[in-house]
Coordinates of C-alpha atoms in Angstrom, one line a residue:
Chain A
M183 CA -25.3 -13.7 -12.3
A184 CA -23.4 -10.7 -11.2
E185 CA -24.3 -7.4 -12.6
A186 CA -22.2 -4.6 -13.8
T187 CA -21.1 -3.2 -10.5
T188 CA -18.2 -1.6 -9.2
V189 CA -16.4 -2.0 -5.9
T190 CA -14.1 0.0 -3.5
E191 CA -14.5 2.3 -0.5
P192 CA -16.8 5.0 0.7
A193 CA -15.6 8.5 0.5
A194 CA -17.3 11.7 0.9
A195 CA -17.7 14.4 -1.6
G196 CA -15.9 17.6 -1.2
A197 CA -13.2 15.8 0.4
T198 CA -9.6 17.5 0.1
V199 CA -7.4 15.4 -2.1
T200 CA -4.7 13.8 0.0
E201 CA -2.5 10.5 0.0
P202 CA -3.7 8.8 3.0
T203 CA -0.7 7.3 5.2
G204 CA -0.4 4.8 7.3
A205 CA 1.7 3.5 10.2
F206 CA 2.6 0.2 8.9
S207 CA 4.2 -0.1 5.2
P208 CA 4.5 -3.1 3.8
P209 CA 8.3 -4.2 2.0
T210 CA 6.3 -3.6 -1.3
R211 CA 5.4 -0.1 -1.9
F212 CA 1.4 -0.1 -1.7
A213 CA 0.2 -0.6 -5.5
V214 CA -2.7 2.0 -5.2
P215 CA -2.7 4.9 -2.6
G216 CA -6.5 6.0 -2.3
R217 CA -7.0 9.6 -4.1
I218 CA -8.9 11.4 -1.6
A219 CA -9.3 11.4 2.1
V220 CA -12.8 9.9 3.1
S221 CA -15.7 10.7 5.9
D222 CA -18.2 8.3 6.7
R223 CA -21.3 10.5 6.9
A224 CA -22.8 10.6 3.4
A225 CA -21.7 7.0 2.8
A226 CA -23.8 5.6 5.9
L227 CA -26.9 7.7 5.1
W228 CA -29.6 6.0 2.9
Q229 CA -31.6 8.7 0.8
T230 CA -34.5 8.5 -1.5
A231 CA -33.7 8.8 -5.2
T232 CA -36.6 10.0 -7.4
L233 CA -36.3 8.7 -11.0
T234 CA -37.1 11.7 -13.3
E235 CA -35.8 10.4 -16.8
I236 CA -34.8 7.6 -18.7
R237 CA -32.5 8.0 -21.7
R238 CA -32.0 5.2 -24.0
E239 CA -28.1 4.7 -25.0
T240 CA -27.9 1.5 -26.6
P241 CA -30.4 -1.3 -27.2
T242 CA -29.2 -3.0 -23.6
V243 CA -28.0 0.3 -22.1
A244 CA -29.9 3.2 -20.5
T245 CA -29.4 6.1 -18.1
F246 CA -31.4 6.8 -15.5
R247 CA -31.5 10.5 -13.9
F248 CA -32.8 11.1 -10.3
A249 CA -33.3 13.8 -8.2
V250 CA -31.8 13.4 -4.8
P251 CA -32.1 16.6 -3.0
G252 CA -29.7 15.8 -0.4
W253 CA -27.0 14.8 -2.3
A254 CA -23.3 15.4 -1.0
G255 CA -21.9 15.7 -4.2
H256 CA -19.2 13.4 -5.4
L257 CA -15.8 13.2 -7.6
P258 CA -16.0 11.5 -10.8
G259 CA -15.2 8.1 -10.5
Q260 CA -17.2 7.4 -7.2
H261 CA -20.0 5.1 -7.0
L262 CA -23.1 4.7 -4.8
M263 CA -24.9 1.6 -3.2
L264 CA -28.8 1.4 -4.4
R265 CA -31.2 -0.6 -2.8
L266 CA -34.6 -1.9 -4.1
T267 CA -37.3 -3.1 -1.6
A268 CA -40.2 -5.7 -2.5
G269 CA -43.7 -5.8 -0.7
D270 CA -42.6 -8.2 1.8
G271 CA -39.4 -6.6 2.9
Y272 CA -37.0 -8.5 0.4
T273 CA -34.3 -6.2 -0.7
A274 CA -31.6 -6.3 -3.3
Q275 CA -28.6 -3.8 -3.5
R276 CA -25.8 -3.4 -6.2
H277 CA -22.9 -1.1 -6.4
Y278 CA -23.0 1.4 -9.6
S279 CA -20.9 3.9 -10.7
L280 CA -22.1 7.5 -10.9
A281 CA -22.2 8.9 -14.8
S282 CA -23.0 12.3 -14.1
P283 CA -20.7 14.8 -13.2
P284 CA -20.3 16.4 -10.0
D285 CA -21.9 19.9 -10.7
D286 CA -25.2 18.6 -11.2
T287 CA -26.8 19.8 -8.2
G288 CA -29.7 17.8 -6.7
H289 CA -29.5 15.3 -9.6
I290 CA -27.5 12.2 -10.5
E291 CA -27.4 9.7 -13.2
L292 CA -26.5 6.1 -13.6
T293 CA -26.1 4.3 -16.8
L294 CA -27.3 0.6 -16.6
D295 CA -26.6 -2.2 -18.7
H296 CA -29.6 -4.9 -18.9
V297 CA -28.0 -7.5 -17.5
E298 CA -29.4 -11.2 -18.3
G299 CA -31.5 -12.5 -15.2
G300 CA -30.4 -9.3 -13.1
E301 CA -32.9 -8.7 -10.7
V302 CA -31.9 -5.0 -10.2
S303 CA -31.1 -3.9 -13.7
G304 CA -34.0 -6.0 -14.8
W305 CA -36.3 -4.0 -12.7
F306 CA -34.9 -0.7 -14.4
H307 CA -34.8 -2.0 -17.8
T308 CA -38.4 -3.3 -17.6
E309 CA -40.4 -1.7 -14.7
A310 CA -39.1 1.9 -13.8
R311 CA -40.8 4.8 -14.8
P312 CA -40.2 8.3 -13.8
G313 CA -41.7 9.2 -10.2
D314 CA -40.4 5.7 -9.0
E315 CA -38.4 6.0 -5.8
V316 CA -35.3 3.9 -4.9
A317 CA -32.9 4.2 -2.1
V318 CA -29.3 5.3 -2.5
R319 CA -26.2 5.4 -0.1
G320 CA -22.9 7.4 -1.1
P321 CA -20.8 8.7 -2.7
L322 CA -18.6 5.7 -2.0
S323 CA -15.0 5.1 -3.2
G324 CA -12.0 7.5 -3.0
F325 CA -9.7 5.1 -4.7
F326 CA -11.0 5.1 -8.6
A327 CA -11.9 8.7 -7.8
W328 CA -10.7 11.5 -9.9
P329 CA -10.4 14.9 -8.7
G330 CA -9.5 16.6 -12.1
D331 CA -5.6 17.5 -10.8
R332 CA -3.6 14.7 -12.7
P333 CA -3.2 13.6 -16.3
A334 CA -5.7 10.8 -16.7
L335 CA -5.5 7.9 -19.3
L336 CA -9.0 6.3 -19.1
I337 CA -9.6 3.0 -20.4
G338 CA -13.0 1.3 -20.5
A339 CA -15.1 -1.7 -22.2
G340 CA -18.8 -1.7 -22.3
S341 CA -20.6 -0.1 -19.5
G342 CA -17.2 -0.1 -17.9
V343 CA -17.0 3.4 -19.7
V344 CA -19.6 5.0 -17.3
P345 CA -17.1 6.3 -14.3
L346 CA -15.0 7.4 -17.1
M347 CA -17.4 9.5 -18.6
S348 CA -17.9 11.3 -15.4
M349 CA -14.5 12.3 -15.6
I350 CA -15.1 13.4 -19.2
R351 CA -17.9 15.4 -18.5
H352 CA -16.2 17.0 -15.4
H353 CA -13.3 17.8 -17.7
R354 CA -15.7 19.6 -20.2
A355 CA -18.0 21.3 -17.3
R356 CA -14.9 22.7 -15.6
G357 CA -13.0 23.9 -18.8
L358 CA -10.0 21.9 -17.2
D359 CA -6.6 21.9 -19.2
V360 CA -5.0 18.7 -17.6
P361 CA -4.4 16.0 -20.5
L362 CA -7.3 13.5 -20.6
R363 CA -7.3 10.5 -23.2
L364 CA -10.0 7.6 -23.5
L365 CA -9.8 4.6 -25.2
V366 CA -13.3 2.8 -25.3
S367 CA -14.0 -0.6 -26.3
A368 CA -17.4 -1.9 -27.7
R369 CA -18.2 -4.8 -29.6
G370 CA -20.1 -2.7 -32.4
P371 CA -21.0 0.9 -33.2
E372 CA -24.6 0.2 -31.8
E373 CA -23.3 -1.0 -28.6
L374 CA -21.0 2.1 -27.7
V375 CA -22.4 3.8 -24.9
Y376 CA -22.2 7.7 -25.1
A377 CA -21.5 7.3 -28.8
A378 CA -22.6 11.0 -29.5
E379 CA -20.7 12.4 -26.7
Y380 CA -17.1 11.7 -27.6
G381 CA -14.8 14.2 -28.9
A382 CA -11.1 14.4 -29.7
E383 CA -10.0 12.9 -26.5
T384 CA -11.4 9.5 -27.5
T385 CA -10.4 6.5 -29.5
A386 CA -13.1 3.9 -30.1
V387 CA -12.3 0.0 -30.5
F388 CA -14.8 -2.2 -32.0
T389 CA -14.1 -5.9 -31.3
R390 CA -16.7 -7.3 -33.9
R391 CA -18.3 -5.0 -36.0
A392 CA -16.7 -1.6 -36.9
P393 CA -18.0 1.5 -38.9
E394 CA -16.8 2.1 -42.5
G395 CA -13.0 2.6 -42.8
V396 CA -12.6 1.7 -39.2
P397 CA -10.6 -2.0 -38.3
V398 CA -12.2 -4.4 -36.0
G399 CA -10.0 -5.5 -33.4
R400 CA -9.4 -5.7 -29.6
L401 CA -7.5 -3.1 -27.5
S402 CA -4.1 -3.4 -28.6
A403 CA -0.4 -2.3 -27.7
A404 CA -0.4 -0.2 -31.1
L405 CA -3.1 2.0 -29.3
V406 CA -2.2 1.9 -25.7
A407 CA 1.9 2.4 -26.3
P408 CA 1.9 5.9 -27.8
L409 CA -0.5 7.3 -25.6
V410 CA 1.5 5.9 -22.3
A411 CA 4.5 7.5 -24.0
E412 CA 3.2 11.0 -24.3
R413 CA 3.8 11.1 -20.6
P414 CA 2.6 14.6 -19.8
P415 CA 4.4 16.3 -16.8
G416 CA 3.6 14.4 -13.4
G417 CA 3.0 11.3 -15.5
W418 CA -0.5 9.7 -16.2
E419 CA -2.9 8.3 -13.8
A420 CA -4.3 5.3 -15.7
Y421 CA -7.9 4.5 -14.8
V422 CA -9.1 0.8 -16.2
C423 CA -13.2 -0.2 -15.9
G424 CA -14.7 -3.4 -17.5
S425 CA -14.9 -6.8 -17.1
N426 CA -12.1 -8.9 -15.2
A427 CA -11.0 -10.5 -18.8
F428 CA -10.6 -6.7 -20.2
A429 CA -9.2 -5.3 -17.1
E430 CA -6.6 -7.9 -17.2
H431 CA -5.9 -7.4 -20.9
A432 CA -5.8 -3.5 -20.6
S433 CA -3.8 -3.3 -17.4
R434 CA -1.1 -5.8 -19.1
L435 CA -1.0 -3.6 -22.1
L436 CA -0.5 -0.7 -19.9
V437 CA 2.5 -2.3 -17.9
E438 CA 4.2 -3.4 -21.1
A439 CA 4.0 -0.1 -22.3
G440 CA 5.6 1.2 -19.1
Q441 CA 3.0 2.6 -17.1
P442 CA 3.9 2.3 -13.4
V443 CA 1.9 -0.2 -11.3
D444 CA 1.1 2.3 -8.6
R445 CA -0.2 4.3 -11.2
I446 CA -3.1 2.1 -12.2
R447 CA -6.4 2.0 -10.8
I448 CA -8.6 -0.7 -11.5
E449 CA -12.3 -1.3 -11.3
R450 CA -13.9 -4.9 -12.4
F451 CA -17.3 -5.7 -12.7
G452 CA -18.8 -7.9 -10.1
Chain B
M191 CA -39.8 0.7 4.6
N192 CA -40.1 2.3 1.3
V193 CA -41.2 -0.3 -1.2
T194 CA -40.0 0.0 -4.6
R195 CA -43.1 0.0 -6.9
G196 CA -43.0 -3.3 -9.4
F197 CA -40.2 -4.7 -7.8
T198 CA -40.7 -8.4 -6.9
G199 CA -36.9 -9.7 -7.0
R200 CA -35.6 -12.9 -7.4
P201 CA -37.5 -16.0 -5.8
R202 CA -37.3 -16.3 -2.3
V203 CA -35.0 -19.0 -1.0
L204 CA -34.8 -19.9 2.6
D205 CA -31.0 -20.0 2.8
P206 CA -29.6 -19.9 6.1
G207 CA -26.2 -19.4 4.9
L208 CA -26.7 -16.2 3.1
P209 CA -25.7 -13.2 5.3
P210 CA -27.8 -10.1 5.4
G211 CA -27.9 -8.1 2.1
Q212 CA -26.0 -10.8 0.0
Y213 CA -26.9 -12.9 -3.1
D214 CA -25.8 -16.2 -4.2
A215 CA -23.3 -15.6 -7.1
G216 CA -24.1 -19.6 -8.1
D217 CA -21.1 -20.4 -10.5
D218 CA -19.4 -17.2 -10.8
W219 CA -16.7 -16.0 -8.7
P220 CA -15.9 -12.2 -9.6
V221 CA -12.6 -10.7 -9.6
L222 CA -12.5 -7.5 -8.1
S223 CA -8.8 -6.5 -6.8
A224 CA -8.1 -3.0 -7.6
E225 CA -4.1 -3.3 -8.8
V226 CA -2.6 -5.1 -11.7
T227 CA -2.6 -8.7 -10.9
P228 CA 1.4 -9.1 -9.9
D229 CA 3.7 -11.6 -12.2
L230 CA 4.5 -13.8 -9.1
T231 CA 5.5 -17.2 -9.5
P232 CA 5.8 -20.0 -6.9
A233 CA 9.7 -19.8 -6.9
D234 CA 9.1 -16.0 -6.3
W235 CA 6.7 -16.5 -3.3
T236 CA 7.5 -16.0 0.2
F237 CA 5.5 -15.7 3.5
R238 CA 6.7 -14.0 6.5
I239 CA 5.5 -13.6 9.9
D240 CA 7.0 -10.8 12.3
G241 CA 6.4 -8.1 14.7
L242 CA 5.2 -9.6 18.3
V243 CA 6.1 -12.8 18.0
A244 CA 9.0 -15.1 19.6
E245 CA 10.8 -16.2 16.3
P246 CA 10.5 -14.0 13.1
R247 CA 10.3 -16.6 10.2
T248 CA 10.0 -16.6 6.5
W249 CA 9.0 -19.7 4.4
D250 CA 9.5 -20.2 0.8
W251 CA 7.1 -22.2 -1.5
D252 CA 8.7 -25.7 -0.6
E253 CA 8.8 -24.8 3.4
A254 CA 5.5 -23.9 3.4
H255 CA 4.2 -26.8 1.6
A256 CA 6.2 -28.9 4.3
L257 CA 3.5 -27.9 6.8
P258 CA 0.4 -30.3 7.4
A259 CA -1.9 -29.8 4.8
S260 CA -5.6 -28.2 5.4
V261 CA -8.6 -28.1 3.7
Y262 CA -11.4 -25.4 3.8
E263 CA -14.7 -26.3 2.5
G264 CA -17.6 -23.7 2.8
D265 CA -18.8 -20.4 1.9
I266 CA -17.1 -16.8 0.9
H267 CA -18.8 -13.5 1.0
C268 CA -17.5 -10.3 -0.6
V269 CA -18.7 -6.9 0.6
T270 CA -20.2 -6.1 -2.8
G271 CA -22.9 -8.4 -2.2
W272 CA -22.1 -11.8 -3.5
S273 CA -21.7 -14.8 -1.5
K274 CA -20.3 -18.2 -3.0
F275 CA -21.3 -21.6 -1.5
G276 CA -19.6 -24.8 -1.2
V277 CA -16.2 -23.5 -2.2
R278 CA -12.7 -25.9 -1.6
F279 CA -9.8 -24.4 -0.8
G280 CA -6.4 -26.4 -0.1
G281 CA -3.2 -24.9 1.9
V282 CA -2.2 -25.0 5.2
S283 CA -4.0 -23.7 8.7
L284 CA -2.7 -20.3 9.7
D285 CA -2.1 -21.9 13.1
A286 CA 0.7 -24.1 11.7
F287 CA 2.7 -21.1 11.1
L288 CA 1.7 -19.1 14.1
D289 CA 2.8 -22.4 16.1
V290 CA 6.3 -21.8 14.7
V291 CA 6.8 -18.1 15.3
R292 CA 5.1 -18.2 18.9
P293 CA 3.0 -15.0 19.1
G294 CA 3.8 -12.8 22.2
A295 CA 1.1 -12.1 25.0
S296 CA 0.9 -8.7 23.9
A297 CA -0.2 -9.7 20.0
T298 CA -3.7 -8.6 19.7
H299 CA -3.8 -7.6 15.9
A300 CA -2.1 -8.1 12.4
V301 CA -1.7 -6.7 9.3
A302 CA -1.8 -8.7 6.3
Y303 CA 0.1 -7.7 3.6
S304 CA 0.5 -8.8 -0.1
H305 CA 3.4 -8.9 -2.6
S306 CA 1.2 -6.2 -4.5
G307 CA 1.9 -3.9 -1.6
Y308 CA -2.0 -4.3 -0.6
T309 CA -2.8 -4.4 3.5
T310 CA -5.6 -5.2 5.3
N311 CA -6.1 -5.6 9.3
L312 CA -7.6 -8.3 11.2
P313 CA -7.7 -9.2 15.1
L314 CA -5.1 -12.2 16.0
A315 CA -8.4 -14.2 17.1
D316 CA -10.0 -14.1 13.7
L317 CA -6.7 -15.7 12.5
T318 CA -6.3 -18.7 14.9
G319 CA -8.4 -21.5 16.0
G320 CA -8.5 -23.1 12.5
R321 CA -10.7 -20.3 10.9
A322 CA -7.7 -18.8 8.7
W323 CA -5.7 -20.6 6.1
I324 CA -2.7 -19.8 3.5
A325 CA -4.4 -21.2 0.4
W326 CA -3.0 -22.5 -2.7
E327 CA -5.3 -24.5 -4.2
Y328 CA -8.8 -24.0 -5.4
D329 CA -10.9 -26.9 -6.1
G330 CA -8.0 -29.2 -6.3
K331 CA -6.4 -27.0 -8.9
P332 CA -3.4 -24.3 -8.4
L333 CA -5.1 -20.7 -7.2
P334 CA -5.3 -18.8 -10.3
A335 CA -3.3 -15.6 -10.2
E336 CA -6.3 -13.0 -10.5
H337 CA -7.5 -14.8 -7.2
G338 CA -4.6 -14.6 -5.5
G339 CA -2.3 -17.4 -6.7
P340 CA 0.4 -18.4 -6.2
A341 CA -1.2 -18.1 -2.6
R342 CA -3.5 -15.9 -0.5
L343 CA -4.7 -15.3 2.7
L344 CA -8.1 -17.2 3.4
V345 CA -10.5 -15.9 6.6
P346 CA -13.7 -17.2 5.2
H347 CA -15.8 -16.1 8.3
L348 CA -15.3 -12.5 7.2
Y349 CA -15.9 -10.3 4.0
F350 CA -13.2 -11.3 1.3
W351 CA -11.2 -8.2 1.5
K352 CA -9.8 -9.6 4.5
S353 CA -8.6 -12.4 2.5
A354 CA -5.5 -10.8 1.0
K355 CA -4.3 -12.1 -2.6
W356 CA -0.7 -12.7 -3.1
I357 CA -0.2 -12.8 0.9
A358 CA 3.6 -11.9 1.4
G359 CA 3.3 -11.6 5.1
L360 CA 1.6 -10.9 8.6
R361 CA 2.9 -8.4 11.4
L362 CA 1.7 -9.1 14.7
L363 CA 0.7 -6.0 16.7
D364 CA -0.7 -4.9 20.1
H365 CA -2.7 -2.4 18.4
D366 CA -5.5 -2.4 15.6
E367 CA -4.1 -0.5 12.8
P368 CA -6.3 0.0 9.6
G369 CA -5.4 -1.4 6.3
F370 CA -5.8 -0.1 2.6
W371 CA -9.7 -0.4 2.4
E372 CA -10.1 -0.1 6.3
R373 CA -8.4 3.3 6.0
N374 CA -10.9 4.3 3.1
G375 CA -13.6 4.0 4.8
Y376 CA -14.7 0.1 5.1
H377 CA -15.4 -1.7 8.5
A378 CA -12.2 -2.6 10.8
R379 CA -13.6 -5.9 11.2
G380 CA -15.7 -6.9 8.4
N381 CA -18.3 -9.6 9.9
P382 CA -20.9 -10.4 6.8
W383 CA -23.3 -11.6 9.5
E384 CA -23.5 -8.2 11.3
E385 CA -23.0 -6.7 7.8
Q386 CA -20.3 -4.6 8.8
R387 CA -19.5 -3.2 5.2
Y388 CA -18.3 0.2 6.1
S389 CA -17.0 2.2 8.9
G390 CA -19.9 3.0 11.3
D391 CA -21.9 -0.1 10.2

């Protein structure tokens, strides 16, 4: 059973915003250039993260706050690799998106779904308590990172909203005026992660059960197309995160609405 | 070693096929492409090899299928941590393509590129000797688009980001030139048995 994770490449925090250039260019323009220059230093180092707080988000999702005194900082959208070690030396490691914004000095937060049979998420949801120590390595990823510069159109489902919430928190904490929108999909209101935190930037979609007066339905072109059409100066940078099925669906809606494929960044669970 | 209090982990399975830090994904086959799955039919698909070769060549779908069929049965390993055992891909050995274009003596590396524009770099030695394929079948059926269909590169002895989906071509070079993930911190070679995940590993 795969746990909800993210993929992509390591990066160092505080990296300057560049478009990496390469010598060989394929005949087709590269679909998704990286957003930040990367250094390998922070990515290579395993650090101890001490659990300081657990907050329940939904019946199956909780946020875990850690003190990591040597944390190099990160950009919204980046992730880390986390490792648990058993008494006999057996280890299990997973990639998890960072939920907290960059300015939370010396602390990071992860929001984890309790995956059925998940050995790492299972430990977090049944064993973990404040004071426990785990190992982390990161931040990783320059590809899904959002430095807060370009207008961002965010689409997430389930715990796929986690890296997108880091972007929203960053946008608020810094008082950025660059346009930011979020479409978030959940099965029902009780499964909507961070329900109390959303503001005017967010539209929630409920696929099974909806609150009074809100229709039940899948993310649709009727929701995506008008947002894409707003096209702020410089155009949207679209960030999609969720299961593969959701990512395929959402990215197809974006393309059909006219969003350029080289301005769509996708992270799929796996 | 810092033991995590209360963590026991999955039952230990002595599995010599599992590289360090990997777990068995079982029947799952996660999809992790970072870009939109391209709308590419077999009729649109072409595969080219150029660069340091005697005769650059482009194959279309039918021409590629006219080469001798070859099958890979074995395991695949993703840098995100999962491995998948006993997979079966059908296609053509890359050796069959390279025999036609005849790599020059100075060719040491290749950049593989996709119809999506994705790139990844490989030593030529990892692409020859029956260790790499152009694959269009999985489990006896056409390779699904989200897994790289109509055809992908398959280099199963390296982490799977090297097995470029929607393969469009190889350019042979006399030097190593990092591809997309490799420019962004991933390891230049990506050998799962040496756990070469990130640059510096």
